[in-house]
Amino acid sequence: MSDIADGFVKAAQLAVSLDPELIEITLRSLYVTLSATAIASVIGLPMGAWLAVTRFPARRYVIALLNALMGLPPVVVGLIVYILLSRSGPFGVLGLLFTPTAMVIAQVIIITPLVASIAHQAMRELWADYHDLLISLHASRWQRIVTLVWDGRRTLMTAQLAGFGRGIGEVGAIMIVGGNIDNATRVLTTAISLETGRGEFALALALGFILIALAILVNLSIHILSRTEQGSRW
Amino acid sequence: MKRLILSLWFCGLACAAQADSLRIAVTTSFENSGLADVLLPALAQDTGITAELVVVGTGQALRLGEAGDVDAVLAHARAGEEALIAAGHATHRREIMYNDFVIIGPSDDPAGVAQAVDAASAFRAVAEAQAAFVSRGDDSGTHARELSLWDQAEIVPDQTWYRSVGAGMGAALNTASAMPAYILSDRATWAAFGNKGDLALLFEGDPALFNQYAFLPINAEQHPHVRADLSAQVEDWLTSPRAAALIDGFQIDGMQMFIFNATPTD
Amino acid sequence: MVKSPDILPLDLQEVAVRRRGKRLLGPVTLALKGSGISVLIGPNGSGKTTLLRVMHGIERVSAGRKAWAVSDADAHAAQSFVFQTPIMMRRNVRDNIAYPLVLRGMRRAEARAAADGWAARVGLGAALLRPATVLSGGEKQKLALARALVTAPQVLFLDEPCANLDGHATQEIEAILLAARDAGTRIVMSTHDLGQARRLADEVLFLHDGKLVEMLPAAAFFAGPASAQATAFLNGDLVF
């Protein structure tokens, strides 16, 4: 138990002293996961909307597959991306292994199904509402998707925040494809893993608390910026 | 403004490749000691080369070398290293330094390991007492040595007390600390370990516990993109008097951890 | 006498709609032409909603043919539909009304200006920036009506537009409909309020059990319908 208390104290110390290593890995964590979330959104949000408004024979199976992919084990994704990006692999010439780019790629693969699934659910409900109206107005498929995505943007934001949450706490994939290289690919989660392996539990916990605080901060900023969840009464 | 942010973003993405950096796969036992934190800054200062350490288990380190995903490998598993050279992925192995393995266990030592005459006997004592024993179980250099000791003791460990965790040195020590259990560790990782709990160093000194570290540059003929030039420079530096001083001078709790034993190239 | 819209007549030939083995409508044969307000009346389940949706083209027919005087694409652009429960988009009043115009490629500023005009005409001028979802029932239906009229449709369909509204809101809606009729819009609406039918109808279509039993000018119908069912219905008896 004293480790947890020590962890809190250490977290406060690190944060207040603006420890340069801490700042470096924190910024890198944000960079990797925010990039991955942005890319995953560009792919997943329209995909979710498209799935909601399009009828085709294999639709049920595609949706089931998408939902199942939410449970992709990150370490497996990491392994596959590693094999693809390895010098002896198909994309080795790009030299992306052990760079933040490889980490972004792995996280995009992990985050996109989550974003697309939640987006699909949100868009499905909105489409049920708008269905008669948009069909009556003869909106094209593209117009329907744009309208749903725009009007449903607040719910889609939840999808993005869910994706961000999954990514910021992920360690399996980025450990393999990033290598946790000091000053190059080390982020908060891999640093926590490292310190745990060193038996430095207080420091590992401190980094963990900072990670949690970071996630809270990001979520709060998004809500403030988009003026959602205001007002203390219904 | 949007374009500025976008271009900075892409810059960040692309900024992976640096001018003079060498990617070296090192084993967890080496990294956990903290010696890297001493050597790397000095290396950068003297040669301008930034060493990027990918810290993985021995098996993965050798695989990375085989795939050409790193420029060099620093390991302590002779058999694996020689296999890498035989397959043509590494040009040679250059011995740099050695330390030793030690047997760690619960401080009350239920198996009486501290009284053993040699390492194999210590292991036999653990087996006879059926005391909990944590094994790395990950084909690492440490694991290989542990297996050879069981062989020497002519014991086949039984699953009721033998816990194969398949993890790095630090993670395995965490598990041993929590149980508590006996475990074979390299001295440096143990000394630097922050969660010793009830564990204590019980046995040391047997020559069978000798642990040699070697540097293997990856073969540029098989993997044309590796920085063979930088590898050569790093190898020279690692075998230089400067490195010797740093390695021999590295201490944890006032005790020397590694002994430099590189021979000059002929 | 106002000119009849270009897209009329709308011809339905033996149109039937079947869902899951049940016959919801048909066979119905009718020709929608002329000008003014046609009102569909009939007991619940008689197929009023289905017929409206078929005419507008948002319900698939199981049999029969339907044809406008012009191509389907041209006909689509010249109609609007108001649903019984107004569908509010999650945006403000102005953007709700402007939406059909934006869909057709009008620039947003122009569309909003047109929307403002119609909002004022239906009495929502003060609520332009309020989220449409917080409006009262009557206000929502007026918004739906404004949104339907903003594209200047030749034919306007309404499915029991005042079903959930109080007398005051009903009066306002009826006034807007009469004004639209006078401006040349052909209106086809259903209602279960006989009083409303008497107030608004130029033509009456009486449906029973999915079939079009009578289609007469309003005066003739209310003076004395031909069928027993219509008579019973006008008397307020249960008809089934």
Short mmCIF file of N, CA and C in Angstrom, two decimals, chain A residues 79-195:
data_model
loop_
_atom_site.label_atom_id
_atom_site.label_comp_id
_atom_site.label_asym_id
_atom_site.label_seq_id
_atom_site.Cartn_x
_atom_site.Cartn_y
_atom_site.Cartn_z
N LEU A 79 2.75 -7.70 -33.30
CA LEU A 79 3.57 -8.74 -33.92
C LEU A 79 3.41 -8.73 -35.44
N ILE A 80 2.16 -8.62 -35.89
CA ILE A 80 1.90 -8.63 -37.33
C ILE A 80 2.53 -7.40 -38.00
N VAL A 81 2.34 -6.24 -37.37
CA VAL A 81 2.92 -5.02 -37.95
C VAL A 81 4.45 -5.14 -37.96
N TYR A 82 5.00 -5.72 -36.89
CA TYR A 82 6.45 -5.89 -36.85
C TYR A 82 6.92 -6.74 -38.04
N ILE A 83 6.22 -7.85 -38.27
CA ILE A 83 6.62 -8.73 -39.36
C ILE A 83 6.53 -8.01 -40.70
N LEU A 84 5.48 -7.15 -40.84
CA LEU A 84 5.32 -6.43 -42.09
C LEU A 84 6.40 -5.38 -42.28
N LEU A 85 6.78 -4.71 -41.18
CA LEU A 85 7.72 -3.61 -41.30
C LEU A 85 9.18 -4.04 -41.15
N SER A 86 9.39 -5.30 -40.75
CA SER A 86 10.76 -5.77 -40.56
C SER A 86 11.55 -5.69 -41.85
N ARG A 87 12.83 -5.53 -41.73
CA ARG A 87 13.68 -5.44 -42.92
C ARG A 87 13.53 -6.65 -43.80
N SER A 88 13.27 -7.80 -43.17
CA SER A 88 13.09 -9.00 -43.97
C SER A 88 11.63 -9.19 -44.32
N GLY A 89 10.82 -8.14 -44.12
CA GLY A 89 9.41 -8.23 -44.45
C GLY A 89 9.07 -7.39 -45.68
N PRO A 90 7.79 -7.42 -46.09
CA PRO A 90 7.41 -6.75 -47.34
C PRO A 90 7.63 -5.25 -47.35
N PHE A 91 7.48 -4.60 -46.21
CA PHE A 91 7.62 -3.14 -46.21
C PHE A 91 8.90 -2.69 -45.53
N GLY A 92 9.86 -3.59 -45.46
CA GLY A 92 11.10 -3.27 -44.76
C GLY A 92 11.84 -2.08 -45.34
N VAL A 93 11.72 -1.91 -46.65
CA VAL A 93 12.49 -0.84 -47.29
C VAL A 93 12.11 0.53 -46.76
N LEU A 94 10.88 0.63 -46.19
CA LEU A 94 10.46 1.93 -45.69
C LEU A 94 11.22 2.33 -44.44
N GLY A 95 11.86 1.35 -43.80
CA GLY A 95 12.64 1.66 -42.62
C GLY A 95 11.82 2.24 -41.48
N LEU A 96 10.58 1.77 -41.33
CA LEU A 96 9.70 2.37 -40.34
C LEU A 96 9.78 1.71 -38.97
N LEU A 97 10.39 0.54 -38.91
CA LEU A 97 10.41 -0.17 -37.63
C LEU A 97 11.16 0.63 -36.58
N PHE A 98 10.68 0.54 -35.34
CA PHE A 98 11.28 1.25 -34.22
C PHE A 98 11.24 2.76 -34.38
N THR A 99 10.23 3.24 -35.06
CA THR A 99 10.00 4.68 -35.11
C THR A 99 8.60 4.97 -34.60
N PRO A 100 8.33 6.23 -34.21
CA PRO A 100 6.98 6.56 -33.78
C PRO A 100 5.95 6.28 -34.87
N THR A 101 6.35 6.38 -36.13
CA THR A 101 5.41 6.10 -37.22
C THR A 101 4.88 4.68 -37.14
N ALA A 102 5.78 3.73 -36.85
CA ALA A 102 5.32 2.34 -36.73
C ALA A 102 4.31 2.21 -35.60
N MET A 103 4.56 2.95 -34.52
CA MET A 103 3.64 2.91 -33.39
C MET A 103 2.28 3.47 -33.79
N VAL A 104 2.29 4.56 -34.55
CA VAL A 104 1.03 5.13 -35.01
C VAL A 104 0.28 4.13 -35.87
N ILE A 105 1.00 3.47 -36.78
CA ILE A 105 0.36 2.48 -37.66
C ILE A 105 -0.31 1.38 -36.84
N ALA A 106 0.44 0.83 -35.87
CA ALA A 106 -0.13 -0.25 -35.06
C ALA A 106 -1.36 0.24 -34.31
N GLN A 107 -1.29 1.45 -33.76
CA GLN A 107 -2.42 1.95 -32.99
C GLN A 107 -3.62 2.25 -33.89
N VAL A 108 -3.39 2.70 -35.10
CA VAL A 108 -4.50 2.92 -36.03
C VAL A 108 -5.27 1.62 -36.23
N ILE A 109 -4.52 0.52 -36.41
CA ILE A 109 -5.16 -0.77 -36.64
C ILE A 109 -6.00 -1.17 -35.42
N ILE A 110 -5.50 -0.86 -34.23
CA ILE A 110 -6.22 -1.24 -33.02
C ILE A 110 -7.42 -0.35 -32.77
N ILE A 111 -7.27 0.95 -33.03
CA ILE A 111 -8.30 1.91 -32.68
C ILE A 111 -9.45 1.96 -33.69
N THR A 112 -9.15 1.80 -34.98
CA THR A 112 -10.18 2.01 -36.00
C THR A 112 -11.43 1.16 -35.80
N PRO A 113 -11.33 -0.14 -35.52
CA PRO A 113 -12.58 -0.90 -35.35
C PRO A 113 -13.43 -0.36 -34.21
N LEU A 114 -12.80 0.11 -33.16
CA LEU A 114 -13.55 0.65 -32.03
C LEU A 114 -14.29 1.91 -32.44
N VAL A 115 -13.58 2.81 -33.10
CA VAL A 115 -14.20 4.05 -33.55
C VAL A 115 -15.33 3.76 -34.53
N ALA A 116 -15.09 2.84 -35.45
CA ALA A 116 -16.09 2.54 -36.47
C ALA A 116 -17.32 1.88 -35.84
N SER A 117 -17.12 1.00 -34.88
CA SER A 117 -18.25 0.31 -34.26
C SER A 117 -19.14 1.28 -33.49
N ILE A 118 -18.53 2.12 -32.67
CA ILE A 118 -19.32 3.08 -31.90
C ILE A 118 -19.99 4.07 -32.85
N ALA A 119 -19.25 4.50 -33.86
CA ALA A 119 -19.82 5.43 -34.83
C ALA A 119 -21.02 4.77 -35.51
N HIS A 120 -20.86 3.51 -35.88
CA HIS A 120 -21.96 2.81 -36.55
C HIS A 120 -23.20 2.78 -35.67
N GLN A 121 -23.02 2.47 -34.40
CA GLN A 121 -24.16 2.40 -33.49
C GLN A 121 -24.84 3.76 -33.38
N ALA A 122 -24.02 4.81 -33.24
CA ALA A 122 -24.58 6.15 -33.12
C ALA A 122 -25.31 6.55 -34.40
N MET A 123 -24.70 6.24 -35.53
CA MET A 123 -25.29 6.63 -36.80
C MET A 123 -26.57 5.82 -37.08
N ARG A 124 -26.57 4.59 -36.61
CA ARG A 124 -27.75 3.75 -36.82
C ARG A 124 -28.96 4.35 -36.13
N GLU A 125 -28.75 4.82 -34.90
CA GLU A 125 -29.87 5.40 -34.16
C GLU A 125 -30.35 6.68 -34.82
N LEU A 126 -29.37 7.50 -35.23
CA LEU A 126 -29.73 8.75 -35.87
C LEU A 126 -30.43 8.48 -37.19
N TRP A 127 -29.95 7.48 -37.91
CA TRP A 127 -30.55 7.14 -39.20
C TRP A 127 -31.98 6.67 -39.01
N ALA A 128 -32.24 5.92 -37.95
CA ALA A 128 -33.61 5.48 -37.68
C ALA A 128 -34.52 6.69 -37.53
N ASP A 129 -33.99 7.76 -36.92
CA ASP A 129 -34.75 9.00 -36.77
C ASP A 129 -34.95 9.72 -38.10
N TYR A 130 -33.87 9.85 -38.85
CA TYR A 130 -33.87 10.69 -40.05
C TYR A 130 -34.35 9.97 -41.30
N HIS A 131 -34.49 8.68 -41.19
CA HIS A 131 -34.70 7.82 -42.36
C HIS A 131 -35.80 8.35 -43.28
N ASP A 132 -37.01 8.45 -42.74
CA ASP A 132 -38.13 8.88 -43.58
C ASP A 132 -37.88 10.23 -44.22
N LEU A 133 -37.36 11.16 -43.44
CA LEU A 133 -37.16 12.51 -43.95
C LEU A 133 -36.14 12.54 -45.09
N LEU A 134 -34.99 11.90 -44.88
CA LEU A 134 -33.94 11.97 -45.90
C LEU A 134 -34.34 11.23 -47.17
N ILE A 135 -35.12 10.15 -46.99
CA ILE A 135 -35.56 9.45 -48.18
C ILE A 135 -36.58 10.29 -48.92
N SER A 136 -37.48 10.92 -48.15
CA SER A 136 -38.48 11.79 -48.77
C SER A 136 -37.81 12.92 -49.54
N LEU A 137 -36.70 13.45 -48.99
CA LEU A 137 -36.01 14.55 -49.65
C LEU A 137 -35.07 14.07 -50.76
N HIS A 138 -35.03 12.74 -50.96
CA HIS A 138 -34.18 12.17 -52.01
C HIS A 138 -32.72 12.57 -51.86
N ALA A 139 -32.23 12.51 -50.63
CA ALA A 139 -30.81 12.77 -50.40
C ALA A 139 -30.01 11.59 -50.95
N SER A 140 -28.88 11.89 -51.62
CA SER A 140 -28.04 10.82 -52.15
C SER A 140 -27.34 10.12 -50.99
N ARG A 141 -26.75 8.95 -51.26
CA ARG A 141 -26.07 8.22 -50.19
C ARG A 141 -24.99 9.09 -49.56
N TRP A 142 -24.23 9.78 -50.36
CA TRP A 142 -23.17 10.62 -49.83
C TRP A 142 -23.75 11.73 -48.95
N GLN A 143 -24.86 12.34 -49.41
CA GLN A 143 -25.48 13.41 -48.64
C GLN A 143 -26.00 12.88 -47.30
N ARG A 144 -26.52 11.65 -47.34
CA ARG A 144 -27.00 11.08 -46.09
C ARG A 144 -25.87 10.92 -45.09
N ILE A 145 -24.73 10.39 -45.59
CA ILE A 145 -23.59 10.17 -44.69
C ILE A 145 -23.11 11.48 -44.10
N VAL A 146 -22.97 12.49 -44.96
CA VAL A 146 -22.48 13.78 -44.47
C VAL A 146 -23.44 14.36 -43.43
N THR A 147 -24.74 14.27 -43.71
CA THR A 147 -25.73 14.81 -42.78
C THR A 147 -25.68 14.09 -41.45
N LEU A 148 -25.63 12.76 -41.49
CA LEU A 148 -25.59 12.00 -40.25
C LEU A 148 -24.34 12.31 -39.44
N VAL A 149 -23.21 12.35 -40.14
CA VAL A 149 -21.95 12.60 -39.44
C VAL A 149 -21.95 13.99 -38.82
N TRP A 150 -22.48 14.98 -39.57
CA TRP A 150 -22.49 16.34 -39.02
C TRP A 150 -23.47 16.47 -37.87
N ASP A 151 -24.70 16.00 -38.06
CA ASP A 151 -25.69 16.13 -36.99
C ASP A 151 -25.34 15.25 -35.79
N GLY A 152 -24.66 14.17 -36.03
CA GLY A 152 -24.32 13.25 -34.94
C GLY A 152 -22.92 13.46 -34.41
N ARG A 153 -22.37 14.64 -34.68
CA ARG A 153 -20.94 14.81 -34.37
C ARG A 153 -20.63 14.67 -32.89
N ARG A 154 -21.60 15.02 -32.05
CA ARG A 154 -21.31 14.90 -30.62
C ARG A 154 -21.17 13.44 -30.22
N THR A 155 -22.02 12.57 -30.74
CA THR A 155 -21.89 11.14 -30.41
C THR A 155 -20.63 10.57 -31.01
N LEU A 156 -20.30 11.08 -32.20
CA LEU A 156 -19.08 10.58 -32.84
C LEU A 156 -17.87 10.97 -32.02
N MET A 157 -17.99 12.08 -31.33
CA MET A 157 -16.89 12.49 -30.48
C MET A 157 -16.63 11.44 -29.41
N THR A 158 -17.71 10.85 -28.91
CA THR A 158 -17.53 9.78 -27.94
C THR A 158 -16.74 8.63 -28.55
N ALA A 159 -17.05 8.34 -29.81
CA ALA A 159 -16.32 7.27 -30.48
C ALA A 159 -14.83 7.60 -30.52
N GLN A 160 -14.54 8.85 -30.82
CA GLN A 160 -13.13 9.25 -30.90
C GLN A 160 -12.46 9.19 -29.54
N LEU A 161 -13.18 9.64 -28.52
CA LEU A 161 -12.58 9.62 -27.19
C LEU A 161 -12.35 8.19 -26.72
N ALA A 162 -13.27 7.30 -27.11
CA ALA A 162 -13.08 5.88 -26.77
C ALA A 162 -11.82 5.36 -27.45
N GLY A 163 -11.65 5.74 -28.71
CA GLY A 163 -10.46 5.30 -29.44
C GLY A 163 -9.20 5.86 -28.79
N PHE A 164 -9.26 7.12 -28.39
CA PHE A 164 -8.10 7.73 -27.75
C PHE A 164 -7.76 7.00 -26.46
N GLY A 165 -8.81 6.69 -25.69
CA GLY A 165 -8.58 5.99 -24.43
C GLY A 165 -7.91 4.64 -24.64
N ARG A 166 -8.38 3.93 -25.67
CA ARG A 166 -7.78 2.63 -25.94
C ARG A 166 -6.32 2.78 -26.31
N GLY A 167 -6.02 3.83 -27.06
CA GLY A 167 -4.66 3.99 -27.56
C GLY A 167 -3.69 4.48 -26.49
N ILE A 168 -4.13 5.42 -25.65
CA ILE A 168 -3.20 6.05 -24.72
C ILE A 168 -2.74 5.04 -23.66
N GLY A 169 -3.57 4.03 -23.41
CA GLY A 169 -3.19 3.06 -22.39
C GLY A 169 -2.59 1.78 -22.96
N GLU A 170 -2.41 1.75 -24.24
CA GLU A 170 -1.95 0.53 -24.90
C GLU A 170 -0.44 0.40 -24.79
N VAL A 171 0.02 -0.82 -24.60
CA VAL A 171 1.47 -0.99 -24.46
C VAL A 171 2.00 -2.17 -25.28
N GLY A 172 1.14 -3.19 -25.52
CA GLY A 172 1.64 -4.41 -26.17
C GLY A 172 2.17 -4.18 -27.57
N ALA A 173 1.37 -3.49 -28.39
CA ALA A 173 1.75 -3.32 -29.79
C ALA A 173 2.94 -2.37 -29.92
N ILE A 174 2.84 -1.22 -29.22
CA ILE A 174 3.89 -0.23 -29.43
C ILE A 174 5.21 -0.66 -28.81
N MET A 175 5.16 -1.59 -27.86
CA MET A 175 6.42 -2.11 -27.32
C MET A 175 7.15 -2.89 -28.40
N ILE A 176 6.40 -3.70 -29.14
CA ILE A 176 7.04 -4.54 -30.16
C ILE A 176 7.50 -3.72 -31.35
N VAL A 177 6.65 -2.84 -31.87
CA VAL A 177 7.04 -2.13 -33.09
C VAL A 177 7.86 -0.89 -32.79
N GLY A 178 7.79 -0.40 -31.56
CA GLY A 178 8.54 0.81 -31.22
C GLY A 178 9.86 0.50 -30.55
N GLY A 179 9.85 -0.55 -29.73
CA GLY A 179 11.10 -0.97 -29.10
C GLY A 179 11.42 -0.24 -27.82
N ASN A 180 10.56 0.71 -27.40
CA ASN A 180 10.77 1.44 -26.15
C ASN A 180 12.17 2.04 -26.09
N ILE A 181 12.62 2.58 -27.21
CA ILE A 181 13.99 3.10 -27.26
C ILE A 181 14.04 4.46 -26.57
N ASP A 182 14.96 4.58 -25.64
CA ASP A 182 15.14 5.82 -24.91
C ASP A 182 15.38 6.97 -25.87
N ASN A 183 14.65 8.09 -25.68
CA ASN A 183 14.78 9.28 -26.51
C ASN A 183 14.29 9.10 -27.94
N ALA A 184 13.72 7.94 -28.25
CA ALA A 184 13.24 7.77 -29.62
C ALA A 184 11.80 7.28 -29.67
N THR A 185 11.53 6.19 -28.98
CA THR A 185 10.18 5.63 -29.06
C THR A 185 9.60 5.30 -27.69
N ARG A 186 10.19 5.85 -26.65
CA ARG A 186 9.65 5.56 -25.32
C ARG A 186 8.46 6.46 -25.04
N VAL A 187 7.38 5.86 -24.56
CA VAL A 187 6.20 6.63 -24.17
C VAL A 187 5.83 6.25 -22.75
N LEU A 188 4.73 6.84 -22.24
CA LEU A 188 4.37 6.61 -20.84
C LEU A 188 4.15 5.13 -20.53
N THR A 189 3.38 4.46 -21.38
CA THR A 189 3.05 3.07 -21.06
C THR A 189 4.27 2.16 -21.12
N THR A 190 5.12 2.34 -22.12
CA THR A 190 6.30 1.48 -22.19
C THR A 190 7.26 1.81 -21.05
N ALA A 191 7.31 3.08 -20.65
CA ALA A 191 8.15 3.44 -19.51
C ALA A 191 7.64 2.78 -18.23
N ILE A 192 6.30 2.74 -18.10
CA ILE A 192 5.73 2.08 -16.93
C ILE A 192 6.14 0.62 -16.91
N SER A 193 6.06 -0.01 -18.08
CA SER A 193 6.45 -1.41 -18.19
C SER A 193 7.91 -1.59 -17.80
N LEU A 194 8.73 -0.69 -18.27
CA LEU A 194 10.16 -0.76 -17.98
C LEU A 194 10.42 -0.65 -16.48
N GLU A 195 9.83 0.37 -15.86
CA GLU A 195 10.07 0.58 -14.44
C GLU A 195 9.52 -0.56 -13.60
#
